[in-house]
Structure formats: C-alpha cells, structure tokens
Coordinates of C-alpha atoms in Angstrom, one line a residue:
Chain A
M880 CA 53.9 -70.8 133.4
T881 CA 54.3 -69.7 129.9
D882 CA 57.5 -69.0 128.0
V883 CA 57.3 -65.6 128.1
D884 CA 56.3 -65.6 131.7
A885 CA 59.4 -67.5 132.5
V886 CA 61.7 -65.5 130.4
L887 CA 60.5 -62.2 132.5
T888 CA 61.5 -64.4 136.0
R889 CA 64.5 -65.0 134.8
V890 CA 65.3 -61.7 133.2
H891 CA 64.2 -59.7 136.2
H892 CA 66.7 -62.1 138.4
E893 CA 69.6 -61.5 135.9
E894 CA 68.9 -57.5 134.8
W895 CA 67.3 -56.1 137.7
A896 CA 70.8 -54.9 139.4
R897 CA 72.0 -53.9 136.4
V898 CA 69.3 -51.9 135.4
V899 CA 68.9 -49.9 138.7
A900 CA 72.7 -50.0 139.2
T901 CA 73.1 -48.5 135.6
L902 CA 70.2 -45.8 136.6
A903 CA 71.4 -45.1 140.0
R904 CA 74.9 -44.2 138.3
R905 CA 73.4 -42.1 135.8
Y906 CA 71.2 -39.7 137.8
G907 CA 72.3 -40.2 141.3
D908 CA 69.4 -41.1 142.5
L909 CA 68.2 -44.3 144.0
D910 CA 64.6 -43.5 143.8
I911 CA 64.8 -42.6 140.5
A912 CA 66.8 -45.9 139.7
E913 CA 64.3 -47.8 141.3
E914 CA 61.1 -46.7 140.5
T915 CA 62.0 -46.2 137.0
A916 CA 63.7 -50.2 137.0
A917 CA 60.5 -51.3 138.0
E918 CA 58.5 -49.3 135.9
A919 CA 60.7 -50.5 132.7
F920 CA 59.7 -54.2 133.9
A921 CA 56.1 -53.5 134.1
T922 CA 56.4 -52.3 130.6
A923 CA 57.9 -55.5 129.6
V924 CA 55.0 -57.4 131.2
E925 CA 52.6 -55.7 129.4
R926 CA 54.6 -55.7 125.9
W927 CA 56.7 -58.7 125.6
P928 CA 53.8 -61.4 125.5
V929 CA 52.0 -59.4 122.6
D930 CA 55.4 -57.9 120.7
G931 CA 57.8 -60.9 121.7
V932 CA 61.2 -60.7 123.9
P933 CA 63.6 -58.5 122.4
P934 CA 67.0 -59.9 121.0
N935 CA 68.4 -58.1 124.0
P936 CA 66.0 -58.0 126.9
G937 CA 68.5 -56.3 129.2
G938 CA 69.3 -53.3 126.9
W939 CA 65.9 -53.1 126.3
L940 CA 64.9 -52.6 129.8
T941 CA 67.8 -50.2 130.2
T942 CA 66.7 -48.2 127.4
T943 CA 63.1 -48.1 128.8
A944 CA 64.2 -47.3 132.0
H945 CA 65.9 -44.4 130.8
R946 CA 63.3 -43.0 128.8
K947 CA 61.0 -43.1 131.9
A948 CA 63.6 -41.4 134.0
I949 CA 64.2 -38.9 131.4
D950 CA 60.5 -38.2 131.1
R951 CA 59.9 -38.0 134.8
I952 CA 62.9 -35.9 135.5
R953 CA 61.5 -33.4 132.4
R954 CA 58.5 -33.7 134.3
E955 CA 59.4 -32.9 137.9
A956 CA 61.5 -29.8 136.1
R957 CA 58.5 -28.3 134.7
R958 CA 56.6 -29.3 138.3
T959 CA 58.7 -26.6 139.7
E960 CA 61.7 -23.9 138.9
K961 CA 63.1 -24.9 142.2
H962 CA 63.1 -28.3 141.2
K963 CA 65.0 -27.6 137.8
E964 CA 67.4 -25.5 139.8
A965 CA 67.8 -28.4 142.2
L966 CA 69.0 -30.2 139.0
M967 CA 71.2 -28.1 138.1
L968 CA 73.3 -27.6 140.7
S969 CA 73.3 -31.4 141.2
D970 CA 76.9 -32.6 141.5
T971 CA 77.0 -34.5 138.6
P972 CA 75.1 -32.0 136.0
Q973 CA 73.6 -34.3 133.1
P974 CA 71.7 -32.7 130.5
V975 CA 68.8 -34.3 130.0
D976 CA 69.0 -34.4 126.2
A977 CA 72.2 -35.5 126.1
V978 CA 71.7 -39.3 127.9
E979 CA 72.6 -41.5 125.3
P980 CA 69.8 -44.2 126.5
V981 CA 71.2 -47.4 125.1
E982 CA 74.6 -48.4 126.5
P983 CA 76.1 -51.7 126.2
V984 CA 75.1 -54.0 129.0
D985 CA 78.6 -55.3 129.4
A986 CA 79.9 -52.0 130.2
V987 CA 78.3 -51.3 133.4
E988 CA 79.7 -54.5 135.1
D989 CA 80.8 -52.0 137.7
D990 CA 77.7 -50.2 138.6
R991 CA 76.3 -53.3 140.0
L992 CA 79.4 -53.1 142.6
R993 CA 78.8 -49.7 143.4
L994 CA 75.3 -50.1 143.7
V995 CA 76.0 -53.1 146.2
L996 CA 78.4 -50.8 147.9
V997 CA 76.2 -48.0 148.7
C998 CA 73.6 -50.5 149.7
C999 CA 75.9 -52.0 152.5
H1000 CA 77.8 -48.6 153.6
P1001 CA 78.8 -48.7 157.1
A1002 CA 77.3 -45.3 157.7
L1003 CA 74.0 -47.3 157.5
A1004 CA 72.3 -49.4 160.0
V1005 CA 72.8 -52.7 159.5
P1006 CA 69.1 -53.3 159.2
A1007 CA 68.7 -50.9 156.5
Q1008 CA 71.7 -52.7 154.7
V1009 CA 69.8 -55.7 154.6
A1010 CA 66.6 -54.3 153.3
L1011 CA 68.3 -52.1 150.9
T1012 CA 70.7 -54.8 149.2
L1013 CA 67.5 -56.8 149.2
R1014 CA 65.5 -54.0 147.5
M1015 CA 68.0 -52.5 145.2
V1016 CA 70.5 -55.3 144.3
G1017 CA 68.0 -58.1 144.6
G1018 CA 64.9 -56.4 143.5
L1019 CA 62.6 -57.7 146.3
T1020 CA 59.4 -56.0 146.9
V1021 CA 58.9 -54.0 149.7
P1022 CA 56.3 -56.8 151.3
E1023 CA 58.8 -59.5 150.4
I1024 CA 61.6 -57.7 152.2
A1025 CA 59.0 -57.2 154.8
R1026 CA 57.6 -60.9 155.1
A1027 CA 61.1 -62.3 155.2
F1028 CA 62.3 -60.4 158.2
L1029 CA 59.2 -59.8 160.3
V1030 CA 58.8 -56.4 159.9
E1031 CA 55.5 -54.1 159.2
E1032 CA 55.7 -53.1 155.7
S1033 CA 55.4 -49.4 156.7
T1034 CA 58.3 -49.7 159.3
L1035 CA 60.5 -50.9 156.4
G1036 CA 59.4 -49.1 153.8
R1037 CA 60.6 -46.3 156.2
R1038 CA 63.7 -47.8 157.1
I1039 CA 64.3 -47.6 153.2
T1040 CA 63.1 -44.4 152.7
R1041 CA 65.3 -43.3 155.2
A1042 CA 68.1 -44.6 154.2
K1043 CA 68.1 -43.6 150.6
A1044 CA 67.6 -39.8 151.9
K1045 CA 70.8 -40.1 154.0
I1046 CA 72.5 -41.5 151.0
K1047 CA 71.4 -38.5 149.2
A1048 CA 71.8 -35.6 151.8
A1049 CA 74.7 -36.8 153.4
R1050 CA 76.2 -37.6 149.9
I1051 CA 77.0 -41.7 149.9
P1052 CA 79.0 -41.9 147.4
Y1053 CA 78.4 -44.0 144.0
R1054 CA 82.1 -45.3 143.9
V1055 CA 83.9 -48.7 144.4
P1056 CA 86.4 -47.7 147.3
S1057 CA 90.0 -47.4 146.5
R1058 CA 92.1 -50.7 146.6
E1059 CA 92.9 -50.0 150.2
D1060 CA 89.5 -49.3 151.7
L1061 CA 87.8 -52.2 149.4
P1062 CA 88.7 -55.1 151.8
A1063 CA 87.1 -53.3 154.8
R1064 CA 84.2 -52.4 152.8
V1065 CA 83.8 -55.9 151.3
T1066 CA 83.7 -57.2 154.9
G1067 CA 80.2 -55.4 155.1
V1068 CA 78.9 -56.6 152.2
L1069 CA 79.6 -60.1 152.9
A1070 CA 78.2 -59.9 156.3
V1071 CA 75.0 -58.7 155.2
L1072 CA 74.8 -61.5 152.6
Y1073 CA 75.6 -63.9 155.4
L1074 CA 72.4 -62.2 157.8
I1075 CA 70.1 -62.9 154.5
F1076 CA 70.8 -66.4 154.1
N1077 CA 70.8 -67.2 157.9
E1078 CA 67.4 -66.0 158.2
G1079 CA 66.6 -68.2 154.9
Y1080 CA 68.3 -71.0 156.5
L1081 CA 67.2 -71.0 160.1
A1082 CA 64.2 -68.9 160.4
T1083 CA 64.2 -67.3 163.5
D1084 CA 60.3 -66.8 164.2
P1085 CA 58.2 -70.0 164.8
A1086 CA 55.2 -68.3 162.7
Q1087 CA 57.7 -68.8 159.7
H1088 CA 58.6 -71.9 157.7
A1089 CA 61.8 -73.6 159.1
V1090 CA 63.6 -72.8 156.1
R1091 CA 63.1 -70.2 153.2
G1092 CA 64.4 -71.3 150.2
D1093 CA 63.6 -68.1 148.7
L1094 CA 65.8 -66.0 151.1
T1095 CA 68.6 -68.7 150.5
A1096 CA 68.5 -68.7 147.2
E1097 CA 68.7 -64.8 146.9
A1098 CA 71.5 -64.6 149.3
I1099 CA 73.3 -67.1 147.1
R1100 CA 72.4 -65.1 144.0
L1101 CA 73.9 -62.1 145.4
A1102 CA 76.9 -63.9 146.8
R1103 CA 77.7 -65.0 143.2
L1104 CA 77.4 -61.4 142.0
V1105 CA 79.7 -60.3 144.6
H1106 CA 82.5 -63.6 143.7
G1107 CA 82.1 -62.4 140.1
L1108 CA 82.8 -59.3 140.5
L1109 CA 85.6 -59.4 143.0
P1110 CA 87.4 -62.9 142.1
E1111 CA 90.6 -62.1 143.9
D1112 CA 88.8 -61.8 147.4
G1113 CA 89.2 -65.2 149.0
E1114 CA 86.3 -64.2 151.8
A1115 CA 83.6 -63.5 148.8
A1116 CA 84.6 -67.2 147.7
G1117 CA 84.5 -68.4 150.8
L1118 CA 81.3 -67.0 151.7
L1119 CA 80.1 -68.1 148.5
A1120 CA 81.1 -71.5 148.9
L1121 CA 80.1 -71.8 152.6
M1122 CA 76.5 -70.8 151.4
L1123 CA 76.7 -73.5 148.6
L1124 CA 77.5 -76.3 150.9
T1125 CA 75.4 -75.6 153.5
E1126 CA 72.3 -75.2 150.8
A1127 CA 73.3 -78.5 149.2
R1128 CA 72.1 -79.9 152.5
R1129 CA 68.6 -78.3 152.9
P1130 CA 66.8 -81.3 151.2
A1131 CA 67.9 -83.5 153.9
R1132 CA 67.7 -80.7 157.1
V1133 CA 64.1 -81.3 157.6
S1134 CA 62.0 -84.5 157.8
A1135 CA 58.6 -84.9 156.3
S1136 CA 56.9 -83.8 159.5
G1137 CA 58.6 -80.7 160.1
E1138 CA 61.4 -82.0 162.3
L1139 CA 65.2 -80.7 162.2
V1140 CA 67.5 -83.8 161.1
A1141 CA 70.8 -83.7 162.6
L1142 CA 73.9 -83.7 160.6
G1143 CA 74.7 -86.8 161.5
E1144 CA 71.2 -88.3 160.8
Q1145 CA 70.5 -86.8 157.3
D1146 CA 70.1 -88.7 154.5
R1147 CA 73.1 -88.1 152.5
G1148 CA 71.5 -89.3 149.3
A1149 CA 69.4 -86.2 149.3
W1150 CA 72.1 -83.5 149.0
D1151 CA 72.4 -81.4 146.3
R1152 CA 75.6 -83.1 144.2
T1153 CA 75.8 -80.2 141.6
L1154 CA 76.1 -77.5 144.8
I1155 CA 78.7 -79.7 146.5
A1156 CA 80.8 -80.1 143.8
E1157 CA 80.6 -76.2 143.2
G1158 CA 81.4 -75.2 146.5
H1159 CA 84.3 -78.0 146.5
A1160 CA 85.6 -76.8 143.5
L1161 CA 85.9 -73.0 145.1
V1162 CA 87.3 -74.4 149.0
R1163 CA 89.9 -76.0 146.0
A1164 CA 90.7 -73.3 144.5
R1165 CA 91.5 -71.2 147.6
L1166 CA 93.2 -73.6 149.2
A1167 CA 95.4 -73.7 145.8
C1168 CA 95.8 -69.7 146.1
G1169 CA 98.3 -70.4 149.4
Q1170 CA 96.8 -67.4 151.0
A1171 CA 95.9 -67.4 154.7
P1172 CA 91.9 -67.9 154.7
G1173 CA 89.7 -65.5 156.6
R1174 CA 86.7 -66.7 158.7
Y1175 CA 84.4 -67.8 155.7
Q1176 CA 87.0 -69.7 154.0
V1177 CA 87.6 -71.9 157.1
L1178 CA 83.8 -72.3 157.7
A1179 CA 83.5 -73.6 154.1
A1180 CA 86.5 -75.8 154.5
I1181 CA 84.5 -77.3 157.4
N1182 CA 81.5 -77.7 155.4
A1183 CA 83.4 -79.1 152.8
V1184 CA 84.9 -82.1 155.2
H1185 CA 81.3 -82.9 156.1
T1186 CA 80.0 -82.9 152.3
D1187 CA 83.3 -85.4 151.3
A1188 CA 81.6 -88.0 154.0
P1189 CA 79.3 -90.2 152.1
D1190 CA 78.8 -91.5 155.3
V1191 CA 78.5 -89.8 159.0
R1192 CA 81.2 -92.6 160.1
D1193 CA 83.5 -91.7 157.6
T1194 CA 83.7 -87.9 158.8
D1195 CA 87.7 -87.1 159.0
W1196 CA 86.9 -85.2 162.5
S1197 CA 90.8 -84.6 162.9
Q1198 CA 90.5 -82.6 160.1
V1199 CA 87.6 -80.6 161.2
L1200 CA 88.8 -80.0 164.4
A1201 CA 91.9 -78.8 162.7
L1202 CA 89.9 -76.2 161.1
Y1203 CA 88.2 -75.0 164.1
D1204 CA 91.7 -74.5 165.7
R1205 CA 92.1 -72.3 162.9
L1206 CA 88.8 -70.6 163.3
V1207 CA 89.2 -70.0 166.7
R1208 CA 92.8 -68.3 166.2
L1209 CA 90.8 -65.8 163.6
D1210 CA 87.7 -65.7 165.8
P1211 CA 88.2 -66.5 169.5
S1212 CA 84.2 -66.3 170.1
P1213 CA 82.2 -68.4 172.7
I1214 CA 80.4 -69.7 169.8
V1215 CA 83.4 -70.7 167.7
R1216 CA 84.5 -72.6 171.0
L1217 CA 81.2 -74.5 171.1
N1218 CA 81.3 -75.9 167.7
R1219 CA 84.6 -76.3 168.4
A1220 CA 83.5 -78.7 171.2
V1221 CA 81.2 -80.5 169.1
A1222 CA 83.8 -82.0 166.9
V1223 CA 86.2 -82.6 170.1
A1224 CA 83.1 -84.4 171.4
E1225 CA 83.5 -86.8 168.2
L1226 CA 87.4 -87.4 168.7
D1227 CA 87.8 -87.5 172.6
G1228 CA 84.7 -88.3 174.0
P1229 CA 81.6 -86.3 175.5
Q1230 CA 83.1 -85.9 178.9
V1231 CA 86.5 -83.7 177.1
A1232 CA 83.8 -81.9 175.6
L1233 CA 81.4 -81.2 178.2
A1234 CA 84.4 -79.8 180.3
Q1235 CA 85.5 -77.4 177.4
L1236 CA 81.5 -75.8 177.6
D1237 CA 82.3 -75.3 181.2
G1238 CA 82.2 -71.4 181.5
L1239 CA 81.0 -70.0 178.3
P1240 CA 79.1 -67.3 178.4
L1241 CA 76.4 -68.8 176.5
E1242 CA 73.3 -68.9 178.7
G1243 CA 71.0 -66.7 176.6
Y1244 CA 72.0 -69.0 173.3
H1245 CA 70.3 -72.2 172.7
P1246 CA 72.5 -73.7 170.5
F1247 CA 74.6 -74.1 173.8
H1248 CA 72.4 -75.8 175.6
A1249 CA 71.4 -78.4 173.0
T1250 CA 75.0 -79.1 172.8
R1251 CA 75.1 -79.9 176.4
A1252 CA 72.0 -81.7 176.3
D1253 CA 73.2 -84.2 173.7
L1254 CA 76.4 -84.6 175.7
L1255 CA 74.8 -85.2 178.7
R1256 CA 72.6 -87.6 177.0
R1257 CA 75.1 -89.2 175.5
L1258 CA 77.2 -90.0 179.2
G1259 CA 74.1 -90.9 180.2
R1260 CA 73.3 -88.3 182.9
S1261 CA 69.8 -88.1 182.0
E1262 CA 68.2 -85.4 184.4
E1263 CA 70.8 -83.2 183.4
A1264 CA 70.1 -83.7 179.9
R1265 CA 66.7 -83.0 180.6
A1266 CA 66.9 -79.8 182.0
A1267 CA 69.5 -78.9 179.4
Y1268 CA 66.6 -79.7 176.8
D1269 CA 64.3 -78.0 178.5
R1270 CA 66.0 -74.9 178.5
A1271 CA 66.9 -75.0 174.7
I1272 CA 63.8 -75.7 174.2
A1273 CA 62.4 -72.3 176.0
L1274 CA 65.2 -70.1 174.3
A1275 CA 64.5 -71.9 170.4
G1276 CA 62.3 -70.0 167.7
N1277 CA 62.7 -72.3 164.7
T1278 CA 59.6 -74.8 164.5
A1279 CA 61.6 -77.6 163.4
E1280 CA 64.8 -77.1 165.6
T1281 CA 62.0 -77.1 168.5
A1282 CA 60.4 -80.0 167.6
Y1283 CA 63.6 -82.0 167.2
L1284 CA 64.3 -80.9 171.2
V1285 CA 61.4 -82.2 172.0
R1286 CA 61.3 -85.6 170.8
R1287 CA 65.0 -85.9 171.9
R1288 CA 64.4 -85.0 175.1
D1289 CA 61.1 -87.0 175.3
Q1290 CA 63.3 -90.2 174.1
L1291 CA 65.6 -89.8 177.6
A1292 CA 65.6 -92.5 180.1
G1293 CA 63.6 -92.4 183.1
G1294 CA 61.1 -89.9 181.6
Chain B
M505 CA 81.5 -30.2 147.2
A506 CA 79.8 -30.6 150.4
Q507 CA 80.2 -29.3 153.9
Y508 CA 80.0 -31.3 156.9
L509 CA 79.5 -30.7 160.7
V510 CA 81.8 -32.6 162.7
S511 CA 80.8 -32.2 166.2
V512 CA 82.9 -33.6 168.7
L513 CA 81.6 -35.2 171.8
A514 CA 82.4 -35.5 175.4
D515 CA 81.0 -36.7 178.7
S516 CA 83.2 -34.5 181.0
S517 CA 84.0 -30.8 181.4
Q518 CA 87.6 -31.8 181.3
L519 CA 89.7 -29.5 178.8
A520 CA 92.0 -30.8 176.3
T521 CA 95.6 -32.2 177.2
E522 CA 98.4 -29.9 176.0
Q523 CA 99.4 -33.3 173.9
E524 CA 95.6 -33.2 172.5
M525 CA 95.7 -29.5 171.8
A526 CA 99.1 -29.9 169.7
A527 CA 97.6 -33.0 167.8
I528 CA 94.5 -30.9 167.2
G529 CA 96.8 -28.4 165.6
A530 CA 98.3 -30.5 163.5
F531 CA 95.2 -32.0 162.2
N532 CA 94.2 -28.1 161.6
R533 CA 97.0 -27.6 159.5
Q534 CA 96.5 -30.9 157.3
L535 CA 93.0 -29.6 157.0
K536 CA 93.9 -26.5 155.6
A537 CA 96.6 -27.7 153.6
E538 CA 94.4 -30.3 152.3
G539 CA 91.6 -27.7 151.0
H540 CA 89.2 -29.2 153.9
W541 CA 89.1 -26.8 155.8
V542 CA 86.1 -24.4 156.6
F543 CA 86.4 -23.2 160.1
A544 CA 86.7 -25.0 163.6
G545 CA 86.0 -23.8 167.1
G546 CA 85.9 -25.2 170.5
L547 CA 82.7 -24.4 172.9
S548 CA 82.6 -23.2 176.6
S549 CA 80.7 -26.1 178.7
P550 CA 77.1 -26.5 178.6
D551 CA 76.7 -24.8 182.0
T552 CA 77.4 -21.6 180.1
A553 CA 74.8 -21.6 177.9
T554 CA 71.5 -19.7 177.7
V555 CA 68.5 -20.3 175.9
V556 CA 66.7 -17.7 174.0
D557 CA 63.2 -17.9 172.8
G558 CA 62.2 -14.8 170.7
R559 CA 59.1 -16.4 169.0
D560 CA 56.6 -14.1 171.0
G561 CA 58.2 -11.0 170.6
E562 CA 60.2 -10.0 173.9
A563 CA 63.0 -12.5 174.0
L564 CA 62.7 -15.0 177.1
F565 CA 66.2 -15.9 178.2
T566 CA 66.7 -19.2 180.1
D567 CA 70.0 -20.3 181.8
G568 CA 71.4 -23.5 180.8
P569 CA 71.5 -25.5 177.9
F570 CA 68.4 -26.4 176.1
L571 CA 69.0 -30.4 176.4
E572 CA 69.8 -32.1 179.7
S573 CA 72.0 -35.0 178.6
K574 CA 75.3 -37.1 179.5
E575 CA 76.8 -36.1 176.4
Y576 CA 77.3 -32.9 175.1
I577 CA 79.3 -31.0 172.1
I578 CA 82.6 -29.3 173.1
G579 CA 83.8 -28.5 169.7
F580 CA 83.0 -28.5 166.1
W581 CA 84.7 -28.8 162.5
I582 CA 83.2 -27.5 159.6
M583 CA 85.1 -29.4 156.9
E584 CA 84.9 -29.3 153.0
A585 CA 84.7 -33.0 151.3
P586 CA 83.5 -34.2 147.8
D587 CA 81.3 -36.9 149.8
L588 CA 80.5 -38.5 153.0
D589 CA 83.4 -41.3 152.3
V590 CA 86.1 -38.3 152.6
A591 CA 84.1 -36.8 155.3
L592 CA 84.1 -40.0 157.4
R593 CA 87.9 -40.7 156.9
L594 CA 88.8 -36.8 158.0
A595 CA 86.3 -37.1 161.1
G596 CA 88.2 -40.5 161.9
Q597 CA 91.6 -38.6 161.9
G598 CA 89.9 -35.8 163.8
S599 CA 88.8 -38.3 166.4
K600 CA 92.0 -39.8 166.9
H601 CA 93.7 -36.4 167.2
C602 CA 91.4 -34.7 169.5
N603 CA 90.9 -38.2 171.2
R604 CA 87.4 -38.0 171.6
R605 CA 83.9 -39.8 169.7
V606 CA 82.9 -37.3 166.6
E607 CA 79.4 -37.1 165.1
V608 CA 79.3 -35.9 161.3
R609 CA 76.4 -34.6 160.6
P610 CA 76.0 -32.9 156.5
I611 CA 75.0 -29.3 156.0
L612 CA 71.8 -28.9 154.1
G613 CA 72.7 -27.6 150.5
A614 CA 76.1 -26.6 150.9

C-alpha cells in the first residue's frame, strides 16, 4: 500500500460520515449526500496520488462533494421544469448559488449525530436501520453490507432505497431530538450498533468466518463516534466499553484449527492490553460518576471483572454474580438468567446452577443447551450431557462454536 | 409543514365509549389550539361500504369493503406537522385518547 492509499483509507474512515452528514443537512436529501460524497472520494483517489494530499483532506472532500451536489442539482433542475419547481418548494429553500462550499470541518460535529439518529429512526425497520447506518455513517458499500448480513445485494439495495424514500416522503427530520426525547432515541442507536458488533463477533451463518473483524471494528468505530458526540450518556460509554473489552479477547477466542475457545481456556497473554485498558478506564469513569448504570454499563462491568483476572482462577465470581443480580433487575429475561447461572455454577457448584436453568423458556436457544451440557458434564451425567450437546450442535450456526461443542461431546466418558 | 393521515385501527365494530369520546374531543381541541388540526372523522363500519368501479364507463357497484381484513379503519385525523417526529408524537397522543392503534402516513405533496 502506498502512502497515499493509506491516507485515503484513513481519511475515508475519518471523514466519510462528516462529509455525508454535512451534505445531508445542506440538501435535505440522503441520495445526493451519499452519491456526491462517493464521487468526491473517487475524485480524491484519482487526484491525490498526482497532486498530493491536500493540507485539509476533510475540507477538500466536503468542498468537492458540495460542488458535485450543486452541479447535480443544476443539471436536474434544467432537465425538467417540474424538478425545479420541486426544489423551490422544498422545505429548506437553498438558493444554489448561495452555497458557500467551504465549511470548517469542526463546526459540523452535530451533523454526524443527526445523521446517526436519522439512520436509526424508530419509524424505520431495524434491518433498514442497520443497513442505512453502515452505508451512510460507516461508508460501507452495498455489497459489503450485503455480505456481512447475508442478504442479496438487490434486497439490501431495495431496503436502503425504500428507507431513504420514507425519510424523504414522511419527513423524518434531520435534527437532534430534544433533550427529553434524546435518551429514548439513543437507545435505538445503541441497539443497532450492538447488533452490528454481535454479528461480527459471532457470525450466525456457518458459511461465514466465525469472527468478522471488519464488522466488530466498524461497530467500535461508530460506538466511539456516538460516545464522542454524547459524552454524558452512560449507556453510550457502557456500550463502547463492552465492545472494547469483548474485542480485546478476540485474538484468543478461536483456535488455529478454527474452534471456539471458551473464556476459561483462553490464552490471556493474547488479549489486547490496549483495548482492555481503554475499556477499564471507561468502566471506572462510569462507576465514579455515581449514576445508576444501565444494561450496557453492567455488561461492561462484568467484562471488566473477567479481563481483570490474569488467570481464570483469579476471577472474582462473587463480583460477577453481584453484577448479574443487578442485570436481572434491569432485564429479567431468561437469557440474562442463563448467563447468571454460569456464575452461580462457579460459586455454588453445577448442581445449584442446573436447578436454576429448569423451566427457562429457551428450548430453541443453543447457548441454553450448551450451558446445560457443560453443567451435566461436570456432574458426571454423561448421557444427559451428550443429549444436551446434540441439541446445542443442532441449533448452533457458528462454525467455531459447532467445532467446540462437537469436541466436547466426543470427549464425554462412556461414548 | 406537511400533512399526515392518522388512521384509527380497530378489529371490532364496538363504538367508542363515552369516556373515549370525551377524550377524543379534548384531543381535537388540543390539535386546534396548537395549529395541527386539519380535519377528522369517524367512519361507519366496513359493511356499510360500497365499492364503485367506473373505469369502464357505466359504474359498477359492489356491496361491502374493497378489502376483507380483520382490522379496518374506523376513523382518521388529518394533521399538519412540520415533520414525522411531531406527527408521531401527536399520533401517540391520539392513540392514547381514542384507546386504539393508529397508522401514520404522509399525504403526498401536502
């Protein structure tokens, strides 16, 4: 990779959302914003290797995209008088010639938050929110997103087009919601980012790589952006910390032979210390602020306890259990109870934990059977353990996870 | 400003209770006071509907609704709002007042 290529990649990461967001606000049209931003980057790819990288790459891209947007609007306005009329009638009358193309990049910080909130608007279906966020804010191409979420490119293209059309026709506003509306809206944004992260961390399809570093990286990048824009939001900080502490363990999570490595068996020397330090700092800052933590903050704290232990035997399980108790109060779902039972097993033994799994309505959820299988194995109830592993294997989709479960099952005594 | 059709959905022919009527009245006054009011109305049940097809000259009449479905529209508001967020907030209040689910759709070009 040449230096210019590296700069282009970095600038694309850093500036894409800014450029799109500025244009979206200016022209009130996601199509124009996205397409002209893409054209501006394409121009940069041609010009920078010849002319050199401009001193302010973000400003250069924004200016170029603005010029292209203006050209385009003029072209379209000339094409039909009707179009021109539509432009004049648009909500934010913007005389084309009055657009001053250069804008200080720092002044548009809020535009990106606006863009994230528009993409994650609750009036859009969640798959559309995910796709739009990755396209408009993340700058991923439609084929990239389609690959990540295993949908046909044409389906995804239609989903994005439809979402953009709804934004325009229904007038989903380009606005940061009022203070009282913001927390509810941020919840949706964080949920979308968490979905993107989880799809990367444990790809659900056997045809995919077990871990998709590109998607986890993208989710973290967007979570950093949201946390940076809303530093006071505890859950935004919590989600970022949760992602960092989870991502830190990624290098140790799948063996060379492509098998999932359970937390207790991971080579902790392979964990990413930088990410752990950053995650811990975020968790500590949230604890210090004294506000009651939400779901992501508690999950981050649980991960902080795990990543704090140099060896699995040093894990402070009573702390983990206390945090799960807290989580159950925030979210009394069966999945949280299942995870809590894992901590119970460490403190009170597998028998007690197993009893707590009875009756959880998780028949179709493979981690339920995997956890039961492990507890039964530890209790020496091999036949029941085998049946539970079989059930988990039948339901699991992730290749590394299936490999792990198969090995565990085949190691059972009396096979 | 844009206009939105807020349809009130129901799956029974039960008319609004007196309490619901009073709440709807109060909400309508609020819409007027805040400048969102365009029009509103309740609809007779779907079995009072007649479908008319005049595309081939002489109009053809068919008794009943154009669509057989469990849920149907029993009333509507046409509201004026600057954007969808405002329309959705109003629709939420409307749903609460009339005690039924509602659907929000932008009116083209309005």
